[in-house]
Amino acid sequence: MSPIEPDPALVDAVRGARRVVVFSGAGMSAESGVPTFRDALSGLWERFDPAELATPQAWERDRELVWAWYEWRRALVRRVQPNAGHRAVADWALSTELAVVTQNVDDLHERAGSTVAAHLHGSLFAPRCSACGTPAHVDVHPDLAPVERLAPPLCAECRAPVRPGVVWFGEDLPPAAWSVAQDAVERCDLMVVVGTSGVVYPAAELPLRAVASGATVVEINPEPTDLTSAVTHSWRATAARALPALVA
Ligand code: BV8
Ligand code: ZN
C-alpha cells in the first residue's frame, strides 16, 4: 500500500519547521513487529484487559503473571529491529532541533540512533526494585516462550521483588520525563504525532497543548483517532512509509 500523498501544505509545514517534537505511540513500532498495546494481549493474555494487567493492583494480585507478560514483551522487542520510521526520525534530528517524546516502552527509537527526550510511560528495559527502587540488571530470556507465570527476581539490595520499569495505569508519570515533554511541546513549531490513538492521559494532552500554543500538529496514522479533529493535518499513512517520505 503506497501512502496516499501528503497534503502539500503538510509538506511545507514540515520542511519549514525549526523546532520539532515527534510524539510516538505503539503504532510507531507496529511495522517492526511489536504488537500495539492492545494487541500485546494476544495468546495467553487475550482474556485480560490491558488497563487490568498494566496496573499496580494486577501486580499485587498476581506478580508472576504480570512479570511473565512483561518479560515476554521485553524478549519480543529484543528480537525485532527498528523500522524505517524510527530511522527517519533519527536522521531528521541530524539537521533539525528535534525532541522525541514517546509513550512506548520499547527501545527502538534508541536503537535507530535517536536520543529519546522523554519516555513518558517508562521502559521495558529499566526493571527496578518494587520496594527500594534500586535498578535491577535482569538478563532478557532470548526466546522466552509465552509462559503464563514467571517468578520476578529479587532485589540485590533488599530482597523485595523486582518490577517492570513501566508506568502502570493509576501511577504518576516520571516527573522529569513529564516536565521535559511539556517544555519541548511549549517550544516546538511542529509536532508530528505518530501511531497513537490518543486515549491515554495525561500524554494525550500534549498534542492539544501544541495546537493551543500555535504549533502545526501533523498526525500520521492509518486510522482516525480521538486527536484527528484537533490536529492541523491528519495523514492516513503508516509510520514506516510516511516518515521517510516526509524527512527525505
Ligand atoms: C495518571 C506502560 C495520575 C505500560 C502505558 C482512573 C484511575 C486512575 C487513572 C485514570 C483513571 N481514568 C483515567 C485515568 C488516567 C489513565 C488513562 O488515561 N486511562 C485511559 C485508559 C482512559 N492514565 C493513567 O493512569 C496515567 N497516570 O493519570 O497519573 C493519576 C495517578 C493516580 C490516580 C489517578 C491519576 C498513566 C498511564 C500510563 C499507562 N501505561 N504503558 C505497558 O506498556 O504495559 S500506556 C499504554 O497504552 C501504551 O504505553 C500506550 O501509550 C497506550 C495506548 O496503547 P495502544 O492503544 O496500543 O497504542 P496507541 O494508543 O498508541 O494505539 C495504537 C495506534 O497506532 C492506533 O491509533 C493505530 O491506528 C496506530 N497504528 C497502528 N499501526 C500503525 C499505526 N500508526 C502508524 N503506523 C502504523 N504502522
Ligand atoms: Zn530493593
Coordinates of C-alpha atoms and ligand atoms in Angstrom, one line a residue:
M1 CA 0.0 0.0 0.0
S2 CA 1.7 3.2 -1.1
P3 CA 0.8 6.0 1.3
I4 CA -1.7 8.4 -0.1
E5 CA 0.3 11.5 -1.0
P6 CA 0.5 14.0 1.9
D7 CA -1.2 17.4 1.6
P8 CA 1.3 19.9 0.1
A9 CA 0.6 22.3 3.0
L10 CA 1.6 19.5 5.4
V11 CA 4.9 19.0 3.5
D12 CA 5.6 22.8 3.6
A13 CA 4.9 22.9 7.3
V14 CA 7.3 20.0 7.9
R15 CA 10.0 21.4 5.6
G16 CA 9.8 24.9 7.3
A17 CA 9.9 23.6 10.9
R18 CA 12.7 24.8 13.2
R19 CA 11.8 23.1 16.5
V20 CA 10.2 19.7 16.1
V21 CA 8.6 17.3 18.6
V22 CA 8.0 13.7 17.4
F23 CA 5.3 12.3 19.7
S24 CA 5.1 8.5 19.2
G25 CA 2.7 5.7 20.4
A26 CA 2.6 2.0 19.9
G27 CA 1.8 2.3 16.2
M28 CA 5.4 3.7 15.7
S29 CA 6.7 0.2 16.4
A30 CA 4.0 -1.8 14.7
E31 CA 5.9 -2.3 11.5
S32 CA 8.8 -3.6 13.5
G33 CA 6.6 -6.4 14.7
V34 CA 5.9 -5.1 18.1
P35 CA 2.2 -5.5 18.8
T36 CA 0.3 -2.4 19.8
F37 CA -0.7 -2.2 23.5
R38 CA -4.0 -3.9 23.0
D39 CA -2.5 -6.5 20.5
A40 CA 0.1 -7.3 23.2
L41 CA -2.7 -9.2 24.9
S42 CA -2.9 -11.8 22.2
G43 CA -2.4 -15.5 23.0
L44 CA -2.1 -16.3 26.7
W45 CA -3.2 -12.9 27.8
E46 CA -6.0 -12.2 25.4
R47 CA -8.5 -12.8 28.2
F48 CA -7.1 -9.7 30.0
D49 CA -7.9 -6.1 29.5
P50 CA -4.7 -4.0 29.2
A51 CA -6.0 -1.5 31.7
E52 CA -6.4 -4.5 34.0
L53 CA -3.0 -6.1 33.6
A54 CA -0.9 -2.9 33.4
T55 CA -1.8 -1.8 37.0
P56 CA -0.4 -2.0 40.5
Q57 CA -3.4 -4.0 41.5
A58 CA -2.6 -6.7 39.0
W59 CA 1.0 -6.8 40.3
E60 CA -0.2 -7.1 43.9
R61 CA -2.7 -9.8 42.9
D62 CA -0.5 -11.9 40.6
R63 CA 3.1 -10.9 40.3
E64 CA 4.2 -14.0 38.4
L65 CA 1.6 -13.4 35.7
V66 CA 2.4 -9.7 35.3
W67 CA 6.2 -10.4 35.3
A68 CA 5.8 -13.1 32.6
W69 CA 3.8 -10.7 30.4
Y70 CA 6.5 -8.0 30.6
E71 CA 9.4 -10.5 30.1
W72 CA 7.6 -11.9 27.0
R73 CA 7.2 -8.4 25.6
R74 CA 10.8 -7.5 26.5
A75 CA 12.1 -10.6 24.8
L76 CA 10.0 -9.9 21.7
V77 CA 11.3 -6.3 21.5
R78 CA 14.9 -7.7 21.7
R79 CA 14.2 -10.0 18.7
V80 CA 12.9 -7.2 16.4
Q81 CA 14.6 -4.3 14.6
P82 CA 13.7 -0.5 14.4
N83 CA 11.8 0.2 11.2
A84 CA 12.3 2.9 8.5
G85 CA 10.1 5.3 10.5
H86 CA 12.4 5.1 13.6
R87 CA 15.4 5.6 11.3
A88 CA 13.8 8.6 9.5
V89 CA 13.2 10.3 12.9
A90 CA 16.9 9.7 13.9
D91 CA 18.1 11.1 10.5
W92 CA 15.8 14.2 10.9
A93 CA 17.4 15.1 14.2
L94 CA 20.8 15.4 12.4
S95 CA 19.6 18.6 10.6
T96 CA 16.8 20.0 12.8
E97 CA 16.3 20.6 16.5
L98 CA 14.1 17.6 17.3
A99 CA 12.8 16.1 20.6
V100 CA 11.4 12.5 20.7
V101 CA 8.7 12.2 23.3
T102 CA 7.4 8.6 23.3
Q103 CA 4.7 6.7 25.1
N104 CA 6.4 3.5 24.0
V105 CA 8.2 1.3 26.5
D106 CA 10.4 -0.3 23.8
D107 CA 14.0 0.9 22.9
L108 CA 13.5 1.0 19.1
H109 CA 13.9 4.8 18.8
E110 CA 17.3 4.5 20.6
R111 CA 18.4 1.5 18.6
A112 CA 17.7 3.5 15.4
G113 CA 20.0 6.3 16.7
S114 CA 17.6 8.7 18.4
T115 CA 18.2 10.2 21.8
V116 CA 14.8 10.0 23.4
A117 CA 14.0 13.2 25.4
A118 CA 11.2 11.5 27.4
H119 CA 9.9 8.0 27.9
L120 CA 6.5 9.1 29.4
H121 CA 5.5 5.6 30.3
G122 CA 8.9 4.2 31.3
S123 CA 10.8 1.4 29.7
L124 CA 10.7 -2.4 29.5
F125 CA 14.5 -2.2 29.9
A126 CA 14.6 -0.4 33.2
P127 CA 13.3 -3.0 35.8
R128 CA 13.7 -1.8 39.3
C129 CA 13.1 -3.0 42.9
S130 CA 9.4 -2.7 43.8
A131 CA 10.4 -1.6 47.3
C132 CA 13.7 0.5 47.3
G133 CA 13.7 1.4 43.6
T134 CA 17.2 0.1 43.0
P135 CA 17.7 -0.5 39.3
A136 CA 18.0 -4.2 38.6
H137 CA 20.0 -5.9 35.9
V138 CA 17.8 -8.7 34.5
D139 CA 19.0 -10.8 31.6
V140 CA 16.5 -11.0 28.8
H141 CA 15.3 -14.5 28.0
P142 CA 16.2 -14.6 24.3
D143 CA 13.5 -16.9 23.2
L144 CA 11.0 -16.8 26.1
A145 CA 8.0 -18.9 25.2
P146 CA 4.9 -17.1 26.3
V147 CA 4.7 -18.8 29.7
E148 CA 1.9 -17.6 31.9
R149 CA 3.9 -17.4 35.1
L150 CA 7.4 -16.4 35.9
A151 CA 8.8 -15.5 39.3
P152 CA 10.3 -12.0 39.3
P153 CA 13.9 -11.8 40.6
L154 CA 14.6 -10.3 44.0
C155 CA 16.4 -7.0 44.6
A156 CA 20.1 -7.4 45.3
E157 CA 19.8 -4.7 48.0
C158 CA 16.7 -5.6 49.9
R159 CA 15.4 -8.9 48.5
A160 CA 12.0 -7.4 47.5
P161 CA 10.6 -8.5 44.1
V162 CA 11.9 -6.6 41.0
R163 CA 9.1 -4.9 39.0
P164 CA 8.8 -3.8 35.3
G165 CA 10.2 -0.3 34.8
V166 CA 7.0 0.9 33.2
V167 CA 4.3 3.3 34.4
W168 CA 1.1 1.5 35.2
F169 CA -2.4 2.9 34.9
G170 CA -3.1 4.9 38.1
E171 CA 0.7 5.6 38.6
D172 CA 2.1 9.1 38.1
L173 CA 4.3 9.7 35.0
P174 CA 8.0 10.1 35.9
P175 CA 8.2 13.9 36.9
A176 CA 11.4 14.6 34.9
A177 CA 10.1 13.0 31.7
W178 CA 6.7 14.8 32.0
S179 CA 8.5 18.1 32.6
V180 CA 10.9 17.7 29.7
A181 CA 8.0 16.7 27.4
Q182 CA 5.9 19.8 28.4
D183 CA 8.8 22.1 27.8
A184 CA 9.6 20.6 24.4
V185 CA 5.9 20.9 23.4
E186 CA 5.8 24.5 24.6
R187 CA 8.9 25.4 22.4
C188 CA 8.0 23.5 19.2
D189 CA 6.7 24.9 16.0
L190 CA 5.8 21.5 14.7
M191 CA 4.6 18.3 16.4
V192 CA 4.4 15.1 14.4
V193 CA 2.1 12.6 16.3
V194 CA 2.8 9.1 15.1
G195 CA 0.9 5.9 15.9
T196 CA -1.2 6.8 18.9
S197 CA -4.9 6.6 19.4
G198 CA -4.7 9.5 21.9
V199 CA -6.7 7.8 24.6
V200 CA -4.2 7.7 27.4
Y201 CA -3.8 10.8 29.6
P202 CA -2.0 12.9 30.5
A203 CA 0.2 12.0 27.5
A204 CA -2.7 12.6 25.0
E205 CA -2.9 16.2 26.3
L206 CA 0.4 17.1 24.6
P207 CA -0.8 17.4 21.0
L208 CA -3.7 19.5 22.3
R209 CA -1.2 21.8 24.1
A210 CA 0.9 22.0 20.9
V211 CA -2.2 23.2 19.0
A212 CA -3.1 25.7 21.7
S213 CA 0.5 27.1 21.6
G214 CA 0.2 27.7 17.9
A215 CA 2.4 24.9 16.6
T216 CA 1.4 22.9 13.4
V217 CA 0.4 19.4 14.5
V218 CA 0.6 16.6 12.0
E219 CA -0.9 13.2 12.7
I220 CA 0.4 10.1 10.9
N221 CA -2.0 7.2 11.5
P222 CA -3.8 4.7 9.2
E223 CA -6.9 5.3 11.3
P224 CA -8.7 8.4 12.5
T225 CA -8.2 8.9 16.3
D226 CA -9.5 10.9 19.2
L227 CA -6.9 13.6 18.2
T228 CA -7.8 13.8 14.5
S229 CA -10.4 16.6 14.9
A230 CA -7.9 18.7 16.8
V231 CA -4.8 18.5 14.7
T232 CA -3.7 20.7 11.7
H233 CA -3.2 17.9 9.3
S234 CA -4.1 14.2 9.5
W235 CA -2.3 11.8 7.1
R236 CA -3.8 8.3 6.7
A237 CA -0.4 6.5 6.3
T238 CA 1.8 4.3 8.4
A239 CA 5.0 5.3 10.3
A240 CA 7.5 3.3 8.2
R241 CA 6.1 4.7 4.9
A242 CA 5.2 8.2 5.8
L243 CA 8.2 9.4 7.9
P244 CA 10.9 8.6 5.3
A245 CA 8.8 10.4 2.7
L246 CA 8.5 13.5 5.0
V247 CA 12.1 13.6 6.1
A248 CA 13.7 12.9 2.6
Ligands
BV8_1 C1 -2.0 9.1 35.6 C2 3.1 1.3 30.0 C3 -2.2 10.5 37.5 C4 2.6 0.0 30.5 C5 1.1 2.6 29.5 C6 -8.8 6.1 36.8 C7 -7.9 5.9 37.7 C8 -6.5 6.3 37.5 C9 -6.2 6.9 36.3 C10 -7.2 7.1 35.4 C11 -8.5 6.7 35.6 N1 -9.2 7.1 34.5 C12 -8.4 7.6 33.6 C13 -7.1 7.7 34.1 C14 -6.0 8.2 33.5 C15 -5.2 7.0 32.9 C16 -5.8 6.8 31.5 O1 -5.5 7.7 30.6 N2 -6.6 5.8 31.3 C17 -7.2 5.6 29.9 C18 -7.3 4.1 29.6 C19 -8.5 6.3 29.8 N3 -3.9 7.4 32.9 C20 -3.0 7.0 33.8 O2 -3.3 6.2 34.8 C21 -1.7 7.6 33.8 N4 -1.3 8.1 35.0 O3 -3.0 9.6 35.1 O4 -1.4 9.6 36.8 C22 -3.0 9.7 38.5 C23 -2.4 9.0 39.5 C24 -3.2 8.2 40.3 C25 -4.6 8.2 40.2 C26 -5.2 9.0 39.1 C27 -4.4 9.7 38.3 C28 -0.6 6.5 33.4 C29 -0.9 6.0 32.0 C30 0.2 5.1 31.6 C31 -0.2 3.7 31.3 N5 0.9 2.9 30.8 N6 2.1 1.9 29.1 C32 2.7 -1.0 29.4 O5 3.1 -0.7 28.3 O6 2.3 -2.2 29.8 S1 0.0 3.3 28.4 C33 -0.1 2.2 27.0 O7 -1.3 2.4 26.4 C34 1.0 2.5 26.0 O8 2.2 3.0 26.5 C35 0.3 3.5 25.0 O9 0.8 4.7 25.2 C36 -1.1 3.5 25.4 C37 -2.0 3.2 24.3 O10 -1.7 1.9 23.8 P1 -2.1 1.5 22.2 O11 -3.5 1.8 22.0 O12 -1.6 0.2 21.8 O13 -1.2 2.4 21.5 P2 -1.8 3.6 20.9 O14 -2.8 4.2 21.8 O15 -0.6 4.3 20.7 O16 -2.7 2.9 19.6 C38 -2.0 2.4 18.5 C39 -2.2 3.4 17.4 O17 -1.3 3.2 16.4 C40 -3.6 3.3 16.8 O18 -4.2 4.6 16.6 C41 -3.4 2.7 15.4 O19 -4.3 3.1 14.4 C42 -2.0 3.2 15.1 N7 -1.2 2.4 14.2 C43 -1.2 1.0 14.1 N8 -0.3 0.6 13.2 C44 0.4 1.8 12.8 C45 -0.2 2.9 13.4 N9 0.2 4.1 13.3 C46 1.2 4.3 12.4 N10 1.9 3.3 11.7 C47 1.4 2.1 11.9 N11 2.0 1.1 11.2
ZN2 ZN 15.2 -3.2 46.9

